[in-house]
Amino acid sequence: MRSDSLAFRLVAGAALWSVVALVAGGLILSAIFRNSVERSFDGRLDVLLDSLIATTEVDDAGNIVRLRDLSETRFDLVYSGWYWQVSPLAERPALRSRSLFDQTLDLAPGRGAGRNDYGLKVFDVAGPENQPLRVAERRVTLPDYDIRVSFAVAGDRGEINAEIQGFNTWLFAAMAAMGAGLLIALLIQVRFGLQPLERVRLALAQIRSGRATRLEGQFPQEIEPLADELNRLLEGNREVLERARTHVGNLAHALKTPLSVLTNEARTHDGPLGETVTRMAAQMREQIDHHLARARMAASANVLGVNTPVAPVLARIARALERIYAERGIGIAVDCPATTGFRGEAQDLEEVAGNLVDNACKWAAARVTLTVTPGVMHNERPFFLLAVEDDGPGLPEEARQTVLKRGTRLDETKPGSGLGLSIVTEIAELYGGELRLETSETGGLRAELLLPASAD
């Protein structure tokens, strides 16, 4: 998933929001649970404190005495974490639980942090051996006792912390599992939601490879207008191409007819003028044919939905040229996978392949070989390589670039205009390919032509 993709943006945005929501929810739940546990613990302390006050009185001698012990047995275990203390707010001895042993609770004003509810103060202090304690204190006046007395009950805060820690551990695990589940669900949702776009991409690939001419299939309501517009664009593109071809044909007809008239008239007049007109008219006809062909190729080179099977075209060319060069006994072998397709029009493939094979037949001694190699990547696009080899005399390396120039002929004894290889080069370049001339293993010339391949 690329960082600039729509799927990444959807997943990243939703994942970020989910993390923020889960973290915030986890903190809120943890705070609520902490507050609930502390209040529950404080409630236990308050009950024990009320019992402590209820079981304490002043005897006849004016001393504070305990009538009976509290029901919590941990008050009798030394440093158990549970303590009580009764302290007159004057220089008088205090009563304390056995669990305090030789220690006292530090109940100085402002000690620790907590709350104060209707005379009940609840706060945290450090107890014996630095134990974290939660203390509930209430100061009351006993009957027949003129000094206010502080009653305090302390419990081990470690119990609260352990319970909160256990809850937070399970909460973190639950939130992590929920986050992972949300992320998986989000990935599935995004993949399912963007699936119609993938179908559009595959449909466009079918059109580009020539296996379809329009977007077909059912699309969601949000994608259907896009598919309709793309189909209208494809239809408009085909209409423009057809109009361009019609105009090219009309232009060719409109120019060739006057040229034919000029040529016929010039032939009826002997002399330099007639020869000049005839020669110039022939050159004009040649230039018109060449540039009209280029205009047609340029208009159709990147047309969507065009696909031409290569093997049948090469087979037709081989059969035709074998008949033409039958007197010389030229044999033409074709090796082409049946599935190879040319992403272009058939006449363009016939033009380039025909020129290369015809040129090879002119120079071959007895045999010409056509080999097609699919799956060649060129400029990050799929191409196929058409290699045409002959067993003729070959061509020196210094002359290979020369023959690709328009109108160049190295041997005037061979028929032709010298335009074949230059036309092949121009057509190949229009399709994004190229023509290379190499030495064949048989000693002759090997022409390698790269052309765009249709998708499998």
Short mmCIF file of N, CA, C and O in Angstrom, two decimals, residues 261-336:
data_model
loop_
_atom_site.label_atom_id
_atom_site.label_comp_id
_atom_site.label_asym_id
_atom_site.label_seq_id
_atom_site.Cartn_x
_atom_site.Cartn_y
_atom_site.Cartn_z
N VAL A 261 -3.50 14.55 -63.40
CA VAL A 261 -3.76 15.38 -64.58
C VAL A 261 -2.49 16.06 -65.06
O VAL A 261 -2.17 16.08 -66.25
N LEU A 262 -1.72 16.64 -64.10
CA LEU A 262 -0.46 17.30 -64.46
C LEU A 262 0.52 16.32 -65.10
O LEU A 262 1.20 16.64 -66.09
N THR A 263 0.59 15.12 -64.51
CA THR A 263 1.52 14.12 -65.06
C THR A 263 1.13 13.72 -66.48
O THR A 263 1.99 13.63 -67.38
N ASN A 264 -0.16 13.49 -66.70
CA ASN A 264 -0.61 13.10 -68.05
C ASN A 264 -0.37 14.22 -69.06
O ASN A 264 0.03 13.96 -70.21
N GLU A 265 -0.62 15.46 -68.64
CA GLU A 265 -0.40 16.58 -69.55
C GLU A 265 1.08 16.76 -69.86
O GLU A 265 1.45 17.07 -71.00
N ALA A 266 1.93 16.55 -68.82
CA ALA A 266 3.36 16.73 -69.03
C ALA A 266 3.92 15.69 -69.98
O ALA A 266 4.85 15.96 -70.74
N ARG A 267 3.36 14.49 -69.93
CA ARG A 267 3.85 13.43 -70.82
C ARG A 267 3.56 13.70 -72.30
O ARG A 267 4.20 13.13 -73.18
N THR A 268 2.56 14.54 -72.54
CA THR A 268 2.20 14.86 -73.94
C THR A 268 3.10 15.94 -74.52
O THR A 268 3.00 16.25 -75.71
N HIS A 269 3.94 16.55 -73.66
CA HIS A 269 4.83 17.61 -74.13
C HIS A 269 6.27 17.16 -73.97
O HIS A 269 6.71 16.84 -72.87
N ASP A 270 6.93 17.05 -75.09
CA ASP A 270 8.34 16.69 -75.06
C ASP A 270 9.17 17.92 -74.68
O ASP A 270 8.75 19.06 -74.85
N GLY A 271 10.31 17.65 -74.11
CA GLY A 271 11.20 18.74 -73.78
C GLY A 271 11.47 18.83 -72.29
O GLY A 271 10.90 18.09 -71.48
N PRO A 272 12.34 19.77 -71.92
CA PRO A 272 12.74 19.90 -70.50
C PRO A 272 11.57 20.21 -69.59
O PRO A 272 11.52 19.73 -68.46
N LEU A 273 10.62 21.04 -70.03
CA LEU A 273 9.51 21.42 -69.16
C LEU A 273 8.67 20.20 -68.80
O LEU A 273 8.29 19.99 -67.63
N GLY A 274 8.37 19.37 -69.80
CA GLY A 274 7.56 18.19 -69.53
C GLY A 274 8.26 17.23 -68.59
O GLY A 274 7.65 16.65 -67.68
N GLU A 275 9.58 17.05 -68.81
CA GLU A 275 10.33 16.16 -67.93
C GLU A 275 10.37 16.68 -66.49
O GLU A 275 10.24 15.92 -65.53
N THR A 276 10.54 18.02 -66.39
CA THR A 276 10.60 18.61 -65.04
C THR A 276 9.27 18.46 -64.32
O THR A 276 9.22 18.09 -63.13
N VAL A 277 8.19 18.73 -65.03
CA VAL A 277 6.87 18.62 -64.40
C VAL A 277 6.61 17.18 -63.99
O VAL A 277 6.09 16.91 -62.89
N THR A 278 6.96 16.23 -64.87
CA THR A 278 6.73 14.82 -64.55
C THR A 278 7.53 14.40 -63.32
O THR A 278 7.02 13.72 -62.41
N ARG A 279 8.82 14.82 -63.28
CA ARG A 279 9.66 14.46 -62.14
C ARG A 279 9.17 15.09 -60.84
O ARG A 279 9.09 14.43 -59.80
N MET A 280 8.80 16.37 -60.91
CA MET A 280 8.33 17.06 -59.70
C MET A 280 6.98 16.49 -59.23
O MET A 280 6.72 16.37 -58.02
N ALA A 281 6.12 16.13 -60.18
CA ALA A 281 4.82 15.56 -59.80
C ALA A 281 5.01 14.21 -59.11
O ALA A 281 4.31 13.88 -58.14
N ALA A 282 5.98 13.41 -59.60
CA ALA A 282 6.25 12.12 -58.97
C ALA A 282 6.78 12.32 -57.54
O ALA A 282 6.39 11.60 -56.61
N GLN A 283 7.66 13.32 -57.37
CA GLN A 283 8.16 13.59 -56.03
C GLN A 283 7.05 14.09 -55.11
O GLN A 283 6.99 13.71 -53.92
N MET A 284 6.16 14.92 -55.65
CA MET A 284 5.05 15.40 -54.84
C MET A 284 4.13 14.25 -54.43
O MET A 284 3.67 14.18 -53.29
N ARG A 285 3.87 13.35 -55.37
CA ARG A 285 3.03 12.19 -55.04
C ARG A 285 3.67 11.34 -53.94
O ARG A 285 3.02 10.89 -53.02
N GLU A 286 5.01 11.16 -54.06
CA GLU A 286 5.73 10.39 -53.06
C GLU A 286 5.67 11.06 -51.68
O GLU A 286 5.44 10.40 -50.66
N GLN A 287 5.87 12.39 -51.66
CA GLN A 287 5.82 13.11 -50.39
C GLN A 287 4.41 13.08 -49.79
O GLN A 287 4.24 12.95 -48.57
N ILE A 288 3.39 13.21 -50.66
CA ILE A 288 2.01 13.15 -50.16
C ILE A 288 1.72 11.79 -49.54
O ILE A 288 1.18 11.69 -48.44
N ASP A 289 2.13 10.73 -50.24
CA ASP A 289 1.91 9.38 -49.69
C ASP A 289 2.62 9.20 -48.36
O ASP A 289 2.06 8.64 -47.40
N HIS A 290 3.86 9.71 -48.28
CA HIS A 290 4.64 9.53 -47.07
C HIS A 290 4.02 10.29 -45.90
O HIS A 290 3.79 9.72 -44.81
N HIS A 291 3.72 11.55 -46.09
CA HIS A 291 3.23 12.35 -44.96
C HIS A 291 1.80 12.02 -44.59
O HIS A 291 1.42 12.12 -43.40
N LEU A 292 0.99 11.61 -45.56
CA LEU A 292 -0.35 11.16 -45.20
C LEU A 292 -0.30 9.87 -44.41
O LEU A 292 -1.09 9.66 -43.47
N ALA A 293 0.65 9.00 -44.76
CA ALA A 293 0.82 7.77 -43.99
C ALA A 293 1.27 8.07 -42.56
O ALA A 293 0.80 7.48 -41.60
N ARG A 294 2.19 9.03 -42.44
CA ARG A 294 2.64 9.41 -41.09
C ARG A 294 1.50 10.01 -40.28
O ARG A 294 1.37 9.76 -39.08
N ALA A 295 0.68 10.84 -40.94
CA ALA A 295 -0.45 11.42 -40.21
C ALA A 295 -1.41 10.34 -39.75
O ALA A 295 -1.93 10.39 -38.63
N ARG A 296 -1.66 9.36 -40.60
CA ARG A 296 -2.55 8.27 -40.21
C ARG A 296 -1.97 7.47 -39.06
O ARG A 296 -2.67 7.13 -38.09
N MET A 297 -0.66 7.19 -39.12
CA MET A 297 -0.02 6.42 -38.06
C MET A 297 -0.01 7.20 -36.75
O MET A 297 -0.25 6.65 -35.68
N ALA A 298 0.28 8.50 -36.83
CA ALA A 298 0.31 9.31 -35.62
C ALA A 298 -1.06 9.37 -34.96
O ALA A 298 -1.18 9.43 -33.74
N ALA A 299 -2.10 9.35 -35.77
CA ALA A 299 -3.46 9.43 -35.22
C ALA A 299 -3.89 8.12 -34.58
O ALA A 299 -4.72 8.11 -33.67
N SER A 300 -3.31 7.01 -35.06
CA SER A 300 -3.79 5.70 -34.58
C SER A 300 -2.80 4.97 -33.70
O SER A 300 -3.12 3.91 -33.17
N ALA A 301 -1.59 5.53 -33.50
CA ALA A 301 -0.55 4.80 -32.78
C ALA A 301 -0.93 4.52 -31.34
O ALA A 301 -0.60 3.48 -30.79
N ASN A 302 -1.64 5.46 -30.69
CA ASN A 302 -1.98 5.30 -29.28
C ASN A 302 -3.48 5.17 -29.05
O ASN A 302 -3.99 5.53 -27.99
N VAL A 303 -4.17 4.68 -30.06
CA VAL A 303 -5.62 4.52 -29.92
C VAL A 303 -5.91 3.36 -28.97
O VAL A 303 -5.31 2.29 -29.06
N LEU A 304 -6.83 3.60 -28.04
CA LEU A 304 -7.20 2.56 -27.09
C LEU A 304 -8.07 1.50 -27.77
O LEU A 304 -8.83 1.80 -28.69
N GLY A 305 -7.95 0.29 -27.30
CA GLY A 305 -8.83 -0.77 -27.78
C GLY A 305 -8.39 -1.40 -29.08
O GLY A 305 -9.18 -2.06 -29.74
N VAL A 306 -7.13 -1.18 -29.53
CA VAL A 306 -6.64 -1.76 -30.78
C VAL A 306 -5.66 -2.88 -30.44
O VAL A 306 -4.72 -2.67 -29.69
N ASN A 307 -5.91 -4.05 -31.02
CA ASN A 307 -5.05 -5.20 -30.78
C ASN A 307 -5.00 -6.04 -32.04
O ASN A 307 -6.03 -6.36 -32.64
N THR A 308 -3.78 -6.39 -32.45
CA THR A 308 -3.59 -7.17 -33.68
C THR A 308 -2.78 -8.42 -33.37
O THR A 308 -1.64 -8.30 -32.88
N PRO A 309 -3.30 -9.61 -33.60
CA PRO A 309 -2.49 -10.83 -33.45
C PRO A 309 -1.32 -10.81 -34.42
O PRO A 309 -1.48 -10.50 -35.62
N VAL A 310 -0.13 -11.13 -33.93
CA VAL A 310 1.08 -11.00 -34.75
C VAL A 310 1.27 -12.20 -35.68
O VAL A 310 1.63 -12.04 -36.85
N ALA A 311 1.03 -13.39 -35.17
CA ALA A 311 1.33 -14.61 -35.95
C ALA A 311 0.62 -14.64 -37.30
O ALA A 311 1.26 -14.92 -38.33
N PRO A 312 -0.71 -14.38 -37.39
CA PRO A 312 -1.36 -14.42 -38.71
C PRO A 312 -0.80 -13.40 -39.69
O PRO A 312 -0.67 -13.69 -40.90
N VAL A 313 -0.43 -12.21 -39.22
CA VAL A 313 0.12 -11.19 -40.11
C VAL A 313 1.45 -11.65 -40.69
O VAL A 313 1.70 -11.53 -41.90
N LEU A 314 2.33 -12.18 -39.82
CA LEU A 314 3.63 -12.65 -40.31
C LEU A 314 3.47 -13.82 -41.27
O LEU A 314 4.23 -13.94 -42.25
N ALA A 315 2.51 -14.69 -40.98
CA ALA A 315 2.29 -15.84 -41.88
C ALA A 315 1.85 -15.36 -43.26
O ALA A 315 2.32 -15.89 -44.29
N ARG A 316 0.97 -14.37 -43.33
CA ARG A 316 0.51 -13.85 -44.64
C ARG A 316 1.67 -13.22 -45.39
O ARG A 316 1.83 -13.42 -46.61
N ILE A 317 2.49 -12.44 -44.68
CA ILE A 317 3.63 -11.79 -45.34
C ILE A 317 4.61 -12.84 -45.87
O ILE A 317 5.13 -12.72 -47.00
N ALA A 318 4.87 -13.88 -45.06
CA ALA A 318 5.80 -14.92 -45.49
C ALA A 318 5.30 -15.63 -46.75
O ALA A 318 6.06 -15.87 -47.70
N ARG A 319 4.01 -15.97 -46.77
CA ARG A 319 3.46 -16.66 -47.94
C ARG A 319 3.54 -15.79 -49.19
O ARG A 319 3.91 -16.25 -50.29
N ALA A 320 3.21 -14.51 -49.03
CA ALA A 320 3.22 -13.62 -50.20
C ALA A 320 4.63 -13.43 -50.75
O ALA A 320 4.85 -13.50 -51.97
N LEU A 321 5.60 -13.20 -49.88
CA LEU A 321 6.96 -12.96 -50.36
C LEU A 321 7.63 -14.23 -50.87
O LEU A 321 8.51 -14.18 -51.74
N GLU A 322 7.27 -15.38 -50.32
CA GLU A 322 7.81 -16.63 -50.88
C GLU A 322 7.37 -16.81 -52.33
O GLU A 322 8.14 -17.30 -53.17
N ARG A 323 6.12 -16.43 -52.63
CA ARG A 323 5.65 -16.51 -54.02
C ARG A 323 6.38 -15.51 -54.90
O ARG A 323 6.74 -15.80 -56.05
N ILE A 324 6.59 -14.29 -54.36
CA ILE A 324 7.26 -13.25 -55.15
C ILE A 324 8.70 -13.65 -55.48
O ILE A 324 9.19 -13.45 -56.60
N TYR A 325 9.40 -14.23 -54.49
CA TYR A 325 10.80 -14.61 -54.70
C TYR A 325 10.94 -16.11 -54.95
O TYR A 325 11.98 -16.70 -54.64
N ALA A 326 9.92 -16.71 -55.53
CA ALA A 326 9.96 -18.15 -55.79
C ALA A 326 11.06 -18.53 -56.77
O ALA A 326 11.67 -19.60 -56.65
N GLU A 327 11.36 -17.67 -57.75
CA GLU A 327 12.39 -17.99 -58.75
C GLU A 327 13.77 -18.12 -58.11
O GLU A 327 14.61 -18.90 -58.57
N ARG A 328 14.01 -17.39 -57.01
CA ARG A 328 15.30 -17.46 -56.33
C ARG A 328 15.32 -18.55 -55.27
O ARG A 328 16.34 -18.82 -54.65
N GLY A 329 14.15 -19.15 -54.99
CA GLY A 329 14.09 -20.23 -54.01
C GLY A 329 14.27 -19.76 -52.58
O GLY A 329 14.82 -20.51 -51.75
N ILE A 330 13.79 -18.56 -52.27
CA ILE A 330 13.93 -18.03 -50.92
C ILE A 330 12.88 -18.68 -50.02
O ILE A 330 11.69 -18.67 -50.31
N GLY A 331 13.38 -19.27 -48.91
CA GLY A 331 12.47 -19.85 -47.91
C GLY A 331 12.36 -18.93 -46.70
O GLY A 331 13.36 -18.38 -46.23
N ILE A 332 11.15 -18.78 -46.20
CA ILE A 332 10.91 -17.89 -45.05
C ILE A 332 10.33 -18.71 -43.92
O ILE A 332 9.26 -19.33 -44.07
N ALA A 333 11.03 -18.74 -42.78
CA ALA A 333 10.59 -19.47 -41.58
C ALA A 333 10.07 -18.47 -40.55
O ALA A 333 10.71 -17.44 -40.32
N VAL A 334 8.93 -18.79 -39.94
CA VAL A 334 8.30 -17.91 -38.95
C VAL A 334 8.20 -18.65 -37.62
O VAL A 334 7.67 -19.76 -37.56
N ASP A 335 8.74 -18.03 -36.59
CA ASP A 335 8.64 -18.58 -35.22
C ASP A 335 8.01 -17.51 -34.34
O ASP A 335 8.67 -16.58 -33.90
N CYS A 336 6.70 -17.64 -34.11
CA CYS A 336 5.97 -16.62 -33.35
C CYS A 336 4.95 -17.30 -32.45
O CYS A 336 4.12 -18.07 -32.94
#
